[in-house]
PDB file of C-alpha atoms in Angstrom:
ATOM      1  CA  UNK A   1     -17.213 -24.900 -37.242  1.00  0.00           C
ATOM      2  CA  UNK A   2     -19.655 -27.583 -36.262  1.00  0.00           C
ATOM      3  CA  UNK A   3     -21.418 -26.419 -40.024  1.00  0.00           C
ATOM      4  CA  UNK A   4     -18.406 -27.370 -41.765  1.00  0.00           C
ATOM      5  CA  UNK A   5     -18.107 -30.429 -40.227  1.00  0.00           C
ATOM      6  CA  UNK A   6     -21.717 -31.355 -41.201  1.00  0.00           C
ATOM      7  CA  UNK A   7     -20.931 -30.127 -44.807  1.00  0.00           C
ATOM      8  CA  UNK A   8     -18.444 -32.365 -45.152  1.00  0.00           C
ATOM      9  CA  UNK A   9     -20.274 -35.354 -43.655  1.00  0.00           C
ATOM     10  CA  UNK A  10     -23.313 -34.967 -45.627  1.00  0.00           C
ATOM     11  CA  UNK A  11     -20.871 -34.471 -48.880  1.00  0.00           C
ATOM     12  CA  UNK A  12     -19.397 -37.993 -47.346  1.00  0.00           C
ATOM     13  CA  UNK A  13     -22.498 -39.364 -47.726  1.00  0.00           C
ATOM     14  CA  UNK A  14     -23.787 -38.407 -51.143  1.00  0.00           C
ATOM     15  CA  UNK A  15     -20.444 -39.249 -52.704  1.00  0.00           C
ATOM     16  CA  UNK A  16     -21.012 -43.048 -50.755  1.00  0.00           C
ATOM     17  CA  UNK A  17     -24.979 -42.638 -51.772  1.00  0.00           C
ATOM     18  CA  UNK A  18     -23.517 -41.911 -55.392  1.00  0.00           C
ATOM     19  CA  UNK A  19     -21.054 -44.657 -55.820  1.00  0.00           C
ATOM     20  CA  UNK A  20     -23.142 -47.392 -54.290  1.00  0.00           C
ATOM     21  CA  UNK A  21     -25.776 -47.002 -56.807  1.00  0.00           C
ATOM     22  CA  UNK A  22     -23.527 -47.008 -59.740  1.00  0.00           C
ATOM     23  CA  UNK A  23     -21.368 -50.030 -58.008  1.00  0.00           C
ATOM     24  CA  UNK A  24     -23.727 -52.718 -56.965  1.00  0.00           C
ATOM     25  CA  UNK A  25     -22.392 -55.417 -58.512  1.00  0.00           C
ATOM     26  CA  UNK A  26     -21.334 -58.912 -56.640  1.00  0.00           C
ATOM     27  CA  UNK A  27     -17.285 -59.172 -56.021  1.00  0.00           C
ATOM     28  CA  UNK A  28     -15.524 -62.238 -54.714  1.00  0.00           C
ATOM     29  CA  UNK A  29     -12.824 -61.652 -52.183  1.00  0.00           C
ATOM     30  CA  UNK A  30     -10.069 -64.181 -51.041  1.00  0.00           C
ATOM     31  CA  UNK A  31      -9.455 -63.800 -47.493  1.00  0.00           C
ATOM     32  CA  UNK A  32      -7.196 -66.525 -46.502  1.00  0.00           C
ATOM     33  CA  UNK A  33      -6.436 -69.299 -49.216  1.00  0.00           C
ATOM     34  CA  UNK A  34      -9.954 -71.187 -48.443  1.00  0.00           C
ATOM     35  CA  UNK A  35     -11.715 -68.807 -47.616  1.00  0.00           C
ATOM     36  CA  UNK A  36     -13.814 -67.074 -50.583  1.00  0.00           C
ATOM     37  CA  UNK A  37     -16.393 -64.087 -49.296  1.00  0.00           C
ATOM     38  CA  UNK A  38     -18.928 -62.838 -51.927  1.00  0.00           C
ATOM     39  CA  UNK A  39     -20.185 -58.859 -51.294  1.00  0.00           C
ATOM     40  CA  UNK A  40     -21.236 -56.160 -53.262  1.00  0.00           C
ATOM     41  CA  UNK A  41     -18.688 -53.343 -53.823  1.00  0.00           C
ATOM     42  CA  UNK A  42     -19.900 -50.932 -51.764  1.00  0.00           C
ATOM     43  CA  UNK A  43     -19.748 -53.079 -48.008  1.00  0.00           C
ATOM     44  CA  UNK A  44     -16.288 -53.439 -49.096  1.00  0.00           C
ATOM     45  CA  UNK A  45     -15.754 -50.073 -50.026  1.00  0.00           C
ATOM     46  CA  UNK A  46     -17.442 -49.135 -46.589  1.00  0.00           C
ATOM     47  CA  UNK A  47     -15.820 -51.406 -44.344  1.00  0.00           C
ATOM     48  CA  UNK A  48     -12.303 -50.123 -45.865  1.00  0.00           C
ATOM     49  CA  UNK A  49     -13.355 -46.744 -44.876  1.00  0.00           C
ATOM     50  CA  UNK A  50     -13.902 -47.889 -41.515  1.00  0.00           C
ATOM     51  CA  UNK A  51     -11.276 -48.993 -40.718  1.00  0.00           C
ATOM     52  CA  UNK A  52      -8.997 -46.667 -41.612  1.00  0.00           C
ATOM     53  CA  UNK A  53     -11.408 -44.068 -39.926  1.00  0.00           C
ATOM     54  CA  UNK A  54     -12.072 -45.701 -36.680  1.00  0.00           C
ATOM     55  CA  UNK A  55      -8.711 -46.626 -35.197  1.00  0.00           C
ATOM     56  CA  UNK A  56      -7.559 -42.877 -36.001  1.00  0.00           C
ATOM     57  CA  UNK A  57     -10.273 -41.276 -34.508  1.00  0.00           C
ATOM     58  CA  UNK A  58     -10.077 -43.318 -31.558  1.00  0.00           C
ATOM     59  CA  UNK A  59      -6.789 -42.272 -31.183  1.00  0.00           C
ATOM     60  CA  UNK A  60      -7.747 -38.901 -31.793  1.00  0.00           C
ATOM     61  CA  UNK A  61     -10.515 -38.387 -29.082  1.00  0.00           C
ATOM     62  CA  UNK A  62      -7.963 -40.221 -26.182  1.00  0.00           C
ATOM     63  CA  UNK A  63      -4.994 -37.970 -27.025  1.00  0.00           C
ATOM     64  CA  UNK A  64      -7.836 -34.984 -26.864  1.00  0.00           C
ATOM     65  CA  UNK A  65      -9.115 -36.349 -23.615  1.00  0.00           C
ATOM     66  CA  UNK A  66      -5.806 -36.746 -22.054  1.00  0.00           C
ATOM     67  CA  UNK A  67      -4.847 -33.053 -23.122  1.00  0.00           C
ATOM     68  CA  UNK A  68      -8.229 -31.711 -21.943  1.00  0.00           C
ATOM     69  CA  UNK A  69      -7.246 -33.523 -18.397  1.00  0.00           C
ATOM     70  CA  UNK A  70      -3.700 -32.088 -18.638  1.00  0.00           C
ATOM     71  CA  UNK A  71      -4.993 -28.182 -18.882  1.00  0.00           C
ATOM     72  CA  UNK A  72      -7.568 -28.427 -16.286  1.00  0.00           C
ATOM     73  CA  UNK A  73      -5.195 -29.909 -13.652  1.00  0.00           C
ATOM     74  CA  UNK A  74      -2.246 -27.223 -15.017  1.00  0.00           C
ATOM     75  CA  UNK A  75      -5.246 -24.595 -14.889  1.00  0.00           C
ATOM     76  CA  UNK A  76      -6.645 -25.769 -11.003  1.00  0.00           C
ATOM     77  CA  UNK A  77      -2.740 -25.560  -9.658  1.00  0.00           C
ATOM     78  CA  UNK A  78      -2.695 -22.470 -11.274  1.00  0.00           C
ATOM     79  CA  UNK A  79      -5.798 -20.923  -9.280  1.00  0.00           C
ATOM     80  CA  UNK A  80      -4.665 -23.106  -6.124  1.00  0.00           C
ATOM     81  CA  UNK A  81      -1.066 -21.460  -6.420  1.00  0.00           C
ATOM     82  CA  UNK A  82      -2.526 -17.684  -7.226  1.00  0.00           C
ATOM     83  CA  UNK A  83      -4.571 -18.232  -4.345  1.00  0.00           C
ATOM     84  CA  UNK A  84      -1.818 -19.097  -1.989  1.00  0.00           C
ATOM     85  CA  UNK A  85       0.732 -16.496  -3.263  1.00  0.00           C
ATOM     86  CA  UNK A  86      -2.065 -13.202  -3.040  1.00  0.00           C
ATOM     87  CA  UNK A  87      -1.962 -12.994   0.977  1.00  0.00           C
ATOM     88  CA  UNK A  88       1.919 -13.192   0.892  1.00  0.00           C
ATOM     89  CA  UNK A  89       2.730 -10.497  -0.845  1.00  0.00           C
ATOM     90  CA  UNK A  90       0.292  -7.679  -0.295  1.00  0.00           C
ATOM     91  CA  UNK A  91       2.726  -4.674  -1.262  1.00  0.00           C
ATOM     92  CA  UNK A  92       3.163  -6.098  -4.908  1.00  0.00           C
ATOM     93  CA  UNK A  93      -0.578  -5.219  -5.536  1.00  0.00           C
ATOM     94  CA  UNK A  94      -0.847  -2.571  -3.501  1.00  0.00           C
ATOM     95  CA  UNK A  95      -0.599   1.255  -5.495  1.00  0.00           C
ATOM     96  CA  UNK A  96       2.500   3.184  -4.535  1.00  0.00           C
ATOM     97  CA  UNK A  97       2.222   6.793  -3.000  1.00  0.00           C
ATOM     98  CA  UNK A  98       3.372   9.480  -4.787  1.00  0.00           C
ATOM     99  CA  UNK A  99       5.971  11.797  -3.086  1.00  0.00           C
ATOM    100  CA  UNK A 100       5.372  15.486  -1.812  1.00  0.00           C
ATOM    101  CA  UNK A 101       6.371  17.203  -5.171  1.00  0.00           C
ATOM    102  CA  UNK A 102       5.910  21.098  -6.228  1.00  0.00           C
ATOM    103  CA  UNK A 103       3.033  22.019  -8.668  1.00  0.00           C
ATOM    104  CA  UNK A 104       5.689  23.303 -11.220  1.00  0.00           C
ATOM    105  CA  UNK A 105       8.880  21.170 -11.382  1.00  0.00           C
ATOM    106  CA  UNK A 106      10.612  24.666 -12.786  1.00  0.00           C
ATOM    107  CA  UNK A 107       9.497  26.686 -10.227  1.00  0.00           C
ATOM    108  CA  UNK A 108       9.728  25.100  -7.184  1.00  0.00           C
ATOM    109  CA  UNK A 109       7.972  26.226  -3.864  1.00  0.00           C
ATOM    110  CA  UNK A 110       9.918  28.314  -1.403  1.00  0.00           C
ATOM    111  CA  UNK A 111      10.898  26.132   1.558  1.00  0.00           C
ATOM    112  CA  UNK A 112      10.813  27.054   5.421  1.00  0.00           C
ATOM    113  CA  UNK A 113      14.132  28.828   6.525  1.00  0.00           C
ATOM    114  CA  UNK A 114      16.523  26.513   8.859  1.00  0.00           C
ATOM    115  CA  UNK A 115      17.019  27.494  12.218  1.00  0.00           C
ATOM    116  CA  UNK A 116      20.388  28.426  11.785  1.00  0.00           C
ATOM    117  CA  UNK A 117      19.865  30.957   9.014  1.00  0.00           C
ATOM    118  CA  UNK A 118      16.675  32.672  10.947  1.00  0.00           C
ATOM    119  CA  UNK A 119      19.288  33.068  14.106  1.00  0.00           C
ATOM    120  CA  UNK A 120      21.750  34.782  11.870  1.00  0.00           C
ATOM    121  CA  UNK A 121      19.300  37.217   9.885  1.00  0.00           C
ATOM    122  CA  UNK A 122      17.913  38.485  13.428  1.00  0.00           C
ATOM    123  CA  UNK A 123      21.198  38.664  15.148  1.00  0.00           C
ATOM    124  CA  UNK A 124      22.539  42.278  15.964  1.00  0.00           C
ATOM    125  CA  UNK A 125      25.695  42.192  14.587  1.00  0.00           C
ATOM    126  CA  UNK A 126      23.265  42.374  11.086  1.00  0.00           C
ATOM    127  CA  UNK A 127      20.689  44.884  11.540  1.00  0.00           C
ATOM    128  CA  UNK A 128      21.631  48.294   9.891  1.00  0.00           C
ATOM    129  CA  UNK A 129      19.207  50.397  12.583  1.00  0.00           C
ATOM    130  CA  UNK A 130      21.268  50.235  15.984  1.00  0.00           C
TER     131      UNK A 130
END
């Protein structure tokens, strides 16, 4: 970007460079009704220039300063209030555990027998061999 910019600036310049020397002629210009100035076409094509130029780009480099200013406060609160918040709220960061699940979710595992059904199954009322 900052080769563009110098492009264009030197480009600027030659086209000033180009139409001073084919310009350099005496002009008179009437400020007020007595007041006569006599300058060569190029100061006044210069000075018009300028101040169209200046008063923009002064306005341009305060708005960008008071931007830049504006994002670094927004961007220190932001640290100051991610900095606050991280002790808070240590389960939000904090990886979840995964639950006791089988290897194969169609085959499940055999579980332990309850209590009740291993009191029935040895109970004598249930055994075949008396």
């Amino acid at each position: 970007m900052q080769i563009i910019r110098t492009l264009v600036w030197v480009l600027i310049l030659v086209v000033l460079l180009v139409f001073t020397a084919f310009n350099w002629r005496p002009v008179e210009v009437t400020i007020w009704t007595n007041t006569v100035l006599e300058t060569k076409i190029p100061a006044l094509a210069i000075t018009a220039f300028l101040l169209g130029l200046v008063p923009m780009w002064l306005i341009h480099r305060g708005t960008k300063w008071r931007l830049e200013r504006r994002i670094a406060a927004l961007e220190s609160a932001a640290r100051v209030g991610s900095r606050s918040r991280a002790p808070t709220q240590p389960d939000a960061l904090a990886p979840t555990r995964p639950t006791a699940e089988p290897a194969d979710p169609f085959n499940p595992a055999p579980t332990a027998p309850s209590s009740s059904s291993s009191a029935s199954a040895t109970s004598p009322t249930t055994n075949p061999n008396p």
